[in-house]
Coordinates of C-alpha atoms and ligand atoms in Angstrom, one line a residue:
X1 CA -9.3 -29.0 23.8
X2 CA -6.5 -28.1 26.2
X3 CA -7.1 -30.9 28.3
X4 CA -5.9 -33.5 25.8
X5 CA -2.7 -31.7 25.3
X6 CA -1.4 -30.5 28.5
X7 CA 1.3 -32.7 29.8
X8 CA 0.0 -35.8 32.2
X9 CA 1.4 -34.8 35.3
X10 CA -0.4 -31.4 35.3
X11 CA -3.8 -31.5 36.8
X12 CA -6.6 -29.2 35.4
X13 CA -9.0 -27.4 37.6
X14 CA -11.8 -25.3 36.0
X15 CA -12.4 -22.3 38.2
X16 CA -14.6 -20.3 35.7
X17 CA -15.5 -20.8 32.2
X18 CA -12.7 -18.5 31.3
X19 CA -10.0 -19.2 33.7
X20 CA -7.9 -22.5 33.7
X21 CA -5.4 -23.4 36.6
X22 CA -2.6 -25.7 35.7
X23 CA -0.5 -27.1 38.4
X24 CA 1.9 -28.1 39.9
X25 CA 5.2 -26.3 39.3
X26 CA 7.2 -25.5 37.1
X27 CA 4.9 -22.9 35.9
X28 CA 1.9 -21.6 37.7
X29 CA -0.1 -20.9 34.7
X30 CA -3.5 -19.5 34.3
X31 CA -5.4 -18.8 30.9
X32 CA -7.7 -15.8 30.7
X33 CA -10.0 -15.8 27.8
X34 CA -12.1 -12.8 29.3
X35 CA -10.8 -9.2 29.4
X36 CA -13.0 -8.6 32.7
X37 CA -11.7 -11.9 34.5
X38 CA -8.2 -10.8 33.6
X39 CA -8.6 -7.3 35.0
X40 CA -10.4 -8.2 38.1
X41 CA -7.7 -10.9 39.0
X42 CA -4.9 -8.3 38.2
X43 CA -6.6 -5.7 40.4
X44 CA -6.5 -7.9 43.3
X45 CA -2.9 -9.0 42.8
X46 CA -1.9 -5.4 42.5
X47 CA -3.7 -4.5 45.7
X48 CA -1.1 -6.7 47.5
X49 CA 1.7 -4.6 45.6
X50 CA 2.7 -7.7 43.2
X51 CA 4.5 -6.5 40.1
X52 CA 3.1 -7.3 36.9
X53 CA 5.2 -7.6 33.5
X54 CA 3.4 -7.7 30.1
X55 CA 4.7 -9.8 27.1
X56 CA 2.4 -9.1 24.1
X57 CA 2.7 -11.7 21.4
X58 CA 0.8 -13.0 18.3
X59 CA 1.7 -16.6 19.6
X60 CA 3.3 -19.3 17.4
X61 CA 5.9 -18.8 20.3
X62 CA 9.6 -19.7 19.8
X63 CA 13.1 -19.2 21.8
X64 CA 12.8 -15.3 21.1
X65 CA 9.5 -15.0 22.9
X66 CA 10.6 -17.3 25.7
X67 CA 13.7 -15.0 26.1
X68 CA 11.2 -11.9 27.2
X69 CA 9.0 -14.2 29.2
X70 CA 12.2 -15.2 31.2
X71 CA 13.3 -11.7 31.6
X72 CA 9.6 -10.7 32.9
X73 CA 9.4 -13.5 35.1
X74 CA 12.7 -12.4 36.7
X75 CA 11.7 -8.7 37.0
X76 CA 8.2 -9.1 38.2
X77 CA 5.9 -11.3 40.3
X78 CA 3.5 -12.0 37.6
X79 CA 3.9 -12.2 34.0
X80 CA 1.1 -11.8 31.7
X81 CA 1.7 -13.3 28.2
X82 CA -1.1 -12.0 25.6
X83 CA -1.5 -14.1 22.7
X84 CA -3.6 -12.5 20.1
X85 CA -3.3 -12.2 16.5
X86 CA -4.2 -8.7 15.9
X87 CA -6.3 -8.3 12.7
X88 CA -5.9 -4.4 12.6
X89 CA -1.9 -4.4 11.9
X90 CA -2.2 -6.6 9.1
X91 CA -2.6 -4.9 5.6
X92 CA -2.6 -7.9 3.6
X93 CA -5.6 -10.5 4.2
X94 CA -3.5 -13.6 3.1
X95 CA -0.7 -12.7 5.5
X96 CA -3.3 -12.5 8.3
X97 CA -5.1 -15.8 7.1
X98 CA -1.6 -17.6 6.9
X99 CA -0.2 -16.3 10.3
X100 CA 0.3 -19.5 12.5
X101 CA -2.2 -20.1 15.4
X102 CA -1.2 -22.8 17.8
X103 CA -2.5 -21.7 21.2
X104 CA -2.5 -25.2 23.0
X105 CA 1.3 -25.7 21.8
X106 CA 2.1 -22.3 23.2
X107 CA 0.6 -23.1 26.5
X108 CA 2.8 -26.1 26.6
X109 CA 5.9 -24.2 26.0
X110 CA 5.1 -21.6 28.5
X111 CA 4.2 -24.4 31.1
X112 CA 7.8 -25.6 31.1
X113 CA 9.2 -22.0 32.3
X114 CA 9.6 -21.2 36.0
X115 CA 7.1 -18.6 37.7
X116 CA 3.8 -17.2 37.6
X117 CA 2.5 -16.9 34.1
X118 CA -1.0 -15.6 33.1
X119 CA -1.8 -16.1 29.5
X120 CA -4.4 -13.7 27.9
X121 CA -5.8 -15.2 24.8
X122 CA -8.8 -13.1 24.1
X123 CA -11.3 -12.8 21.1
X124 CA -11.1 -9.6 18.7
X125 CA -14.6 -8.4 19.8
X126 CA -13.7 -8.9 23.5
X127 CA -10.2 -7.0 23.6
X128 CA -11.6 -4.4 21.1
X129 CA -14.8 -3.8 22.9
X130 CA -17.0 -4.3 19.9
X131 CA -14.9 -2.0 17.7
X132 CA -12.4 -3.6 15.5
X133 CA -10.5 -0.8 14.2
X134 CA -7.2 1.2 14.4
X135 CA -6.8 4.7 16.2
X136 CA -4.5 7.3 14.3
X137 CA -1.3 8.2 15.9
X138 CA 1.3 10.9 15.5
X139 CA 4.7 8.9 15.5
X140 CA 6.9 11.8 14.9
X141 CA 8.2 10.3 11.5
X142 CA 9.2 7.1 13.1
X143 CA 6.7 5.4 10.8
X144 CA 7.6 7.3 7.4
X145 CA 10.5 4.8 6.8
X146 CA 10.7 0.9 6.2
X147 CA 7.8 -1.0 7.6
X148 CA 5.7 2.3 7.4
X149 CA 5.6 2.8 3.8
X150 CA 5.7 -1.1 3.0
X151 CA 2.8 -2.0 5.4
X152 CA 0.2 1.0 5.2
X153 CA -1.7 1.3 8.5
X154 CA 0.5 -1.4 10.2
X155 CA 1.8 1.0 13.0
X156 CA -1.6 2.4 13.8
X157 CA -2.8 -1.3 14.3
X158 CA 0.2 -2.1 16.4
X159 CA 0.0 0.9 18.7
X160 CA -3.9 0.4 19.1
X161 CA -3.4 -3.0 20.4
X162 CA -0.6 -2.5 22.4
X163 CA -2.1 0.7 24.1
X164 CA -5.2 -1.4 24.7
X165 CA -2.9 -4.3 26.4
X166 CA -1.2 -1.7 28.4
X167 CA -4.3 -0.1 29.6
X168 CA -6.0 -3.4 30.3
X169 CA -3.1 -4.9 32.3
X170 CA -1.6 -1.8 33.6
X171 CA 2.0 -3.5 34.0
X172 CA 5.1 -2.2 35.5
X173 CA 7.3 -3.5 32.7
X174 CA 6.3 -4.4 29.1
X175 CA 8.9 -6.3 26.9
X176 CA 9.4 -6.4 23.2
X177 CA 11.9 -7.9 21.0
X178 CA 14.5 -5.7 19.1
X179 CA 13.7 -7.7 15.8
X180 CA 10.8 -5.6 15.3
X181 CA 13.1 -2.6 16.3
X182 CA 10.9 0.0 14.6
X183 CA 8.0 -1.0 16.4
X184 CA 9.9 -1.1 19.5
X185 CA 10.8 2.8 19.1
X186 CA 7.1 3.7 18.2
X187 CA 5.6 1.6 21.2
X188 CA 8.2 3.4 23.6
X189 CA 7.1 6.8 22.0
X190 CA 3.4 5.8 22.5
X191 CA 3.7 4.5 26.2
X192 CA 5.6 7.8 26.8
X193 CA 3.1 10.1 25.1
X194 CA 0.2 8.5 26.9
X195 CA 1.9 8.5 30.3
X196 CA 1.1 4.9 30.7
X197 CA 3.3 4.3 33.7
X198 CA 5.1 1.6 32.3
X199 CA 8.7 0.7 31.5
X200 CA 9.3 -0.5 28.0
X201 CA 12.0 -3.1 28.0
X202 CA 13.7 -4.0 24.6
X203 CA 15.2 -7.5 24.3
X204 CA 18.0 -8.6 22.1
X205 CA 17.2 -10.7 18.9
X206 CA 17.4 -14.5 19.4
X207 CA 19.0 -16.2 16.4
X208 CA 19.2 -19.7 15.2
X209 CA 22.5 -21.2 15.2
X210 CA 22.5 -20.6 11.4
X211 CA 22.2 -16.8 12.3
X212 CA 18.5 -16.5 11.2
X213 CA 16.5 -14.2 13.4
X214 CA 13.8 -16.2 15.3
X215 CA 10.4 -15.5 14.0
X216 CA 6.8 -17.4 13.9
X217 CA 7.0 -16.7 10.3
X218 CA 10.0 -19.1 10.0
X219 CA 7.8 -22.0 10.7
X220 CA 6.2 -21.2 7.1
X221 CA 9.6 -22.1 5.4
X222 CA 10.6 -25.2 4.2
X223 CA 13.9 -26.6 5.4
X224 CA 15.7 -25.5 2.3
X225 CA 14.1 -21.9 2.6
X226 CA 15.3 -21.6 6.2
X227 CA 18.8 -22.5 5.1
X228 CA 18.8 -19.8 2.4
X229 CA 17.3 -17.5 4.7
X230 CA 20.4 -17.2 6.6
X231 CA 21.5 -14.8 3.6
X232 CA 19.7 -12.1 5.3
X233 CA 22.0 -12.0 8.5
X234 CA 25.0 -12.4 6.2
X235 CA 24.4 -9.5 4.6
X236 CA 23.8 -7.5 7.6
X237 CA 27.1 -8.8 9.1
X238 CA 28.7 -7.8 5.6
X239 CA 27.4 -4.3 6.2
X240 CA 28.6 -4.0 9.5
X241 CA 32.2 -5.3 8.5
X242 CA 32.1 -2.4 5.9
X243 CA 30.5 0.3 8.1
X244 CA 33.8 2.2 8.9
X245 CA 35.4 1.7 5.6
X246 CA 32.9 2.3 2.8
X247 CA 30.3 5.3 2.5
X248 CA 26.7 4.5 3.5
X249 CA 25.4 4.7 -0.1
X250 CA 27.8 2.1 -1.4
X251 CA 27.2 -0.4 1.3
X252 CA 23.4 -0.1 0.3
X253 CA 24.3 -0.4 -3.3
X254 CA 26.1 -3.5 -2.7
X255 CA 23.5 -5.1 -0.6
X256 CA 20.7 -4.3 -2.9
X257 CA 22.8 -5.8 -5.8
X258 CA 23.7 -9.0 -3.6
X259 CA 19.8 -9.4 -3.1
X260 CA 19.0 -8.8 -6.8
X261 CA 21.5 -11.4 -7.7
X262 CA 20.2 -14.0 -5.5
X263 CA 17.7 -16.3 -7.2
X264 CA 15.3 -16.9 -4.2
X265 CA 14.8 -13.6 -2.7
X266 CA 12.8 -10.3 -3.2
X267 CA 14.2 -7.5 -1.3
X268 CA 11.5 -5.0 -0.1
X269 CA 14.0 -2.7 1.6
X270 CA 17.7 -2.4 2.9
X271 CA 18.3 0.7 4.9
X272 CA 21.1 2.0 7.4
X273 CA 19.5 4.6 9.3
X274 CA 20.2 6.4 12.6
X275 CA 19.1 4.3 15.5
X276 CA 16.9 6.5 17.5
X277 CA 15.1 8.7 15.0
X278 CA 15.5 6.3 12.1
X279 CA 16.4 9.1 9.8
X280 CA 18.5 8.2 6.7
X281 CA 22.0 9.8 6.2
X282 CA 24.3 10.1 3.2
X283 CA 27.4 10.3 5.5
X284 CA 27.7 9.1 9.2
X285 CA 27.4 11.6 12.0
X286 CA 30.1 11.3 14.8
X287 CA 28.7 10.1 18.0
X288 CA 25.5 8.8 16.4
X289 CA 24.4 5.0 16.4
X290 CA 23.5 3.5 13.1
X291 CA 21.4 0.3 12.4
X292 CA 20.8 -1.7 9.3
X293 CA 17.5 -3.1 8.6
X294 CA 16.4 -5.6 5.9
X295 CA 12.9 -6.8 4.6
X296 CA 12.9 -9.6 2.2
X297 CA 10.5 -12.1 0.8
X298 CA 11.7 -15.9 0.4
X299 CA 9.1 -18.5 -0.9
X300 CA 6.3 -15.9 -0.4
X301 CA 7.2 -15.4 3.2
X302 CA 8.2 -12.1 4.4
X303 CA 11.0 -11.6 6.8
X304 CA 12.7 -8.8 8.5
X305 CA 16.0 -8.3 10.6
X306 CA 18.3 -5.7 11.8
X307 CA 21.7 -5.2 13.3
X308 CA 23.6 -2.3 15.2
X309 CA 26.5 -1.1 13.0
X310 CA 28.2 0.7 15.7
Ligands
PAF1 O1 5.4 -8.0 17.8 C1 4.4 -8.7 17.7 O2 4.1 -9.8 17.7 C2 2.9 -7.7 17.5 O3 3.1 -6.6 16.8 C3 2.6 -7.1 18.9 C4 3.6 -6.2 19.8 C5 2.2 -8.6 19.7 C6 1.2 -6.4 18.7 O4 0.4 -7.3 18.3

């Protein structure tokens, strides 16, 4: 129960079965489990012209998520942090089952932030309104590379849940990390296409001091695997250093070989793609921005990372 784990100096006040108010400062936090209650409360705040920021998450929060939350707190009056492990974006049952879930710990982390945070943690039936399935979208080929072919159905699942979250909360801003860079481009396109009236804000990747990109999945790695996993970032940095002096196919070949020679990794892909359309080029085109992308498994845990090349 939430009650047992909240810091001692915070009072709990039950307002409805689905809304918990935690006080006093730092964070003024409310927990909503019901979509209807959240929407009702948001309508009332919006009628007072208060600005709403949305930070969609699947929980198991870390400093990367908190950087999105901080940015939203700075730019809005209310920050809605959704915590929902979305089943329709997983194409692997085991991955879905193993995904870390720790709502009480997440609430404690968020309660240390300064500002008004509303946590929205719905059940699948509720947020999906009884129909837990994905819509089909046209992503204009953004889904034809990298995560797309490797995780069939993934982006339709992501877009479906993000569209629902945006329609439920009608935020002024919504925040997404660049670690899921392909996801960020796809969501920006969906939000624009659907004319959802939201500004999608991309936020920089937050890294451990070792360089490992922060991810909820890192919690599933042993300390030894975490330390080996920094190899991913090292390879991205290596590619960046060679970006102007070596051809794109040669850089690709060298990085792929480095992964093949590493005893602990199973590389899914390494790509250097144009940064807006994600198209693959044999040669760099002047004035275009490029990014390198890696997905690799270590100890059965799938990690992704990316880095701007120019
Ligand atoms: O990036 C994530 O954690 C998820 O894909 C998101 C955007 C919360 C949708 O479930």
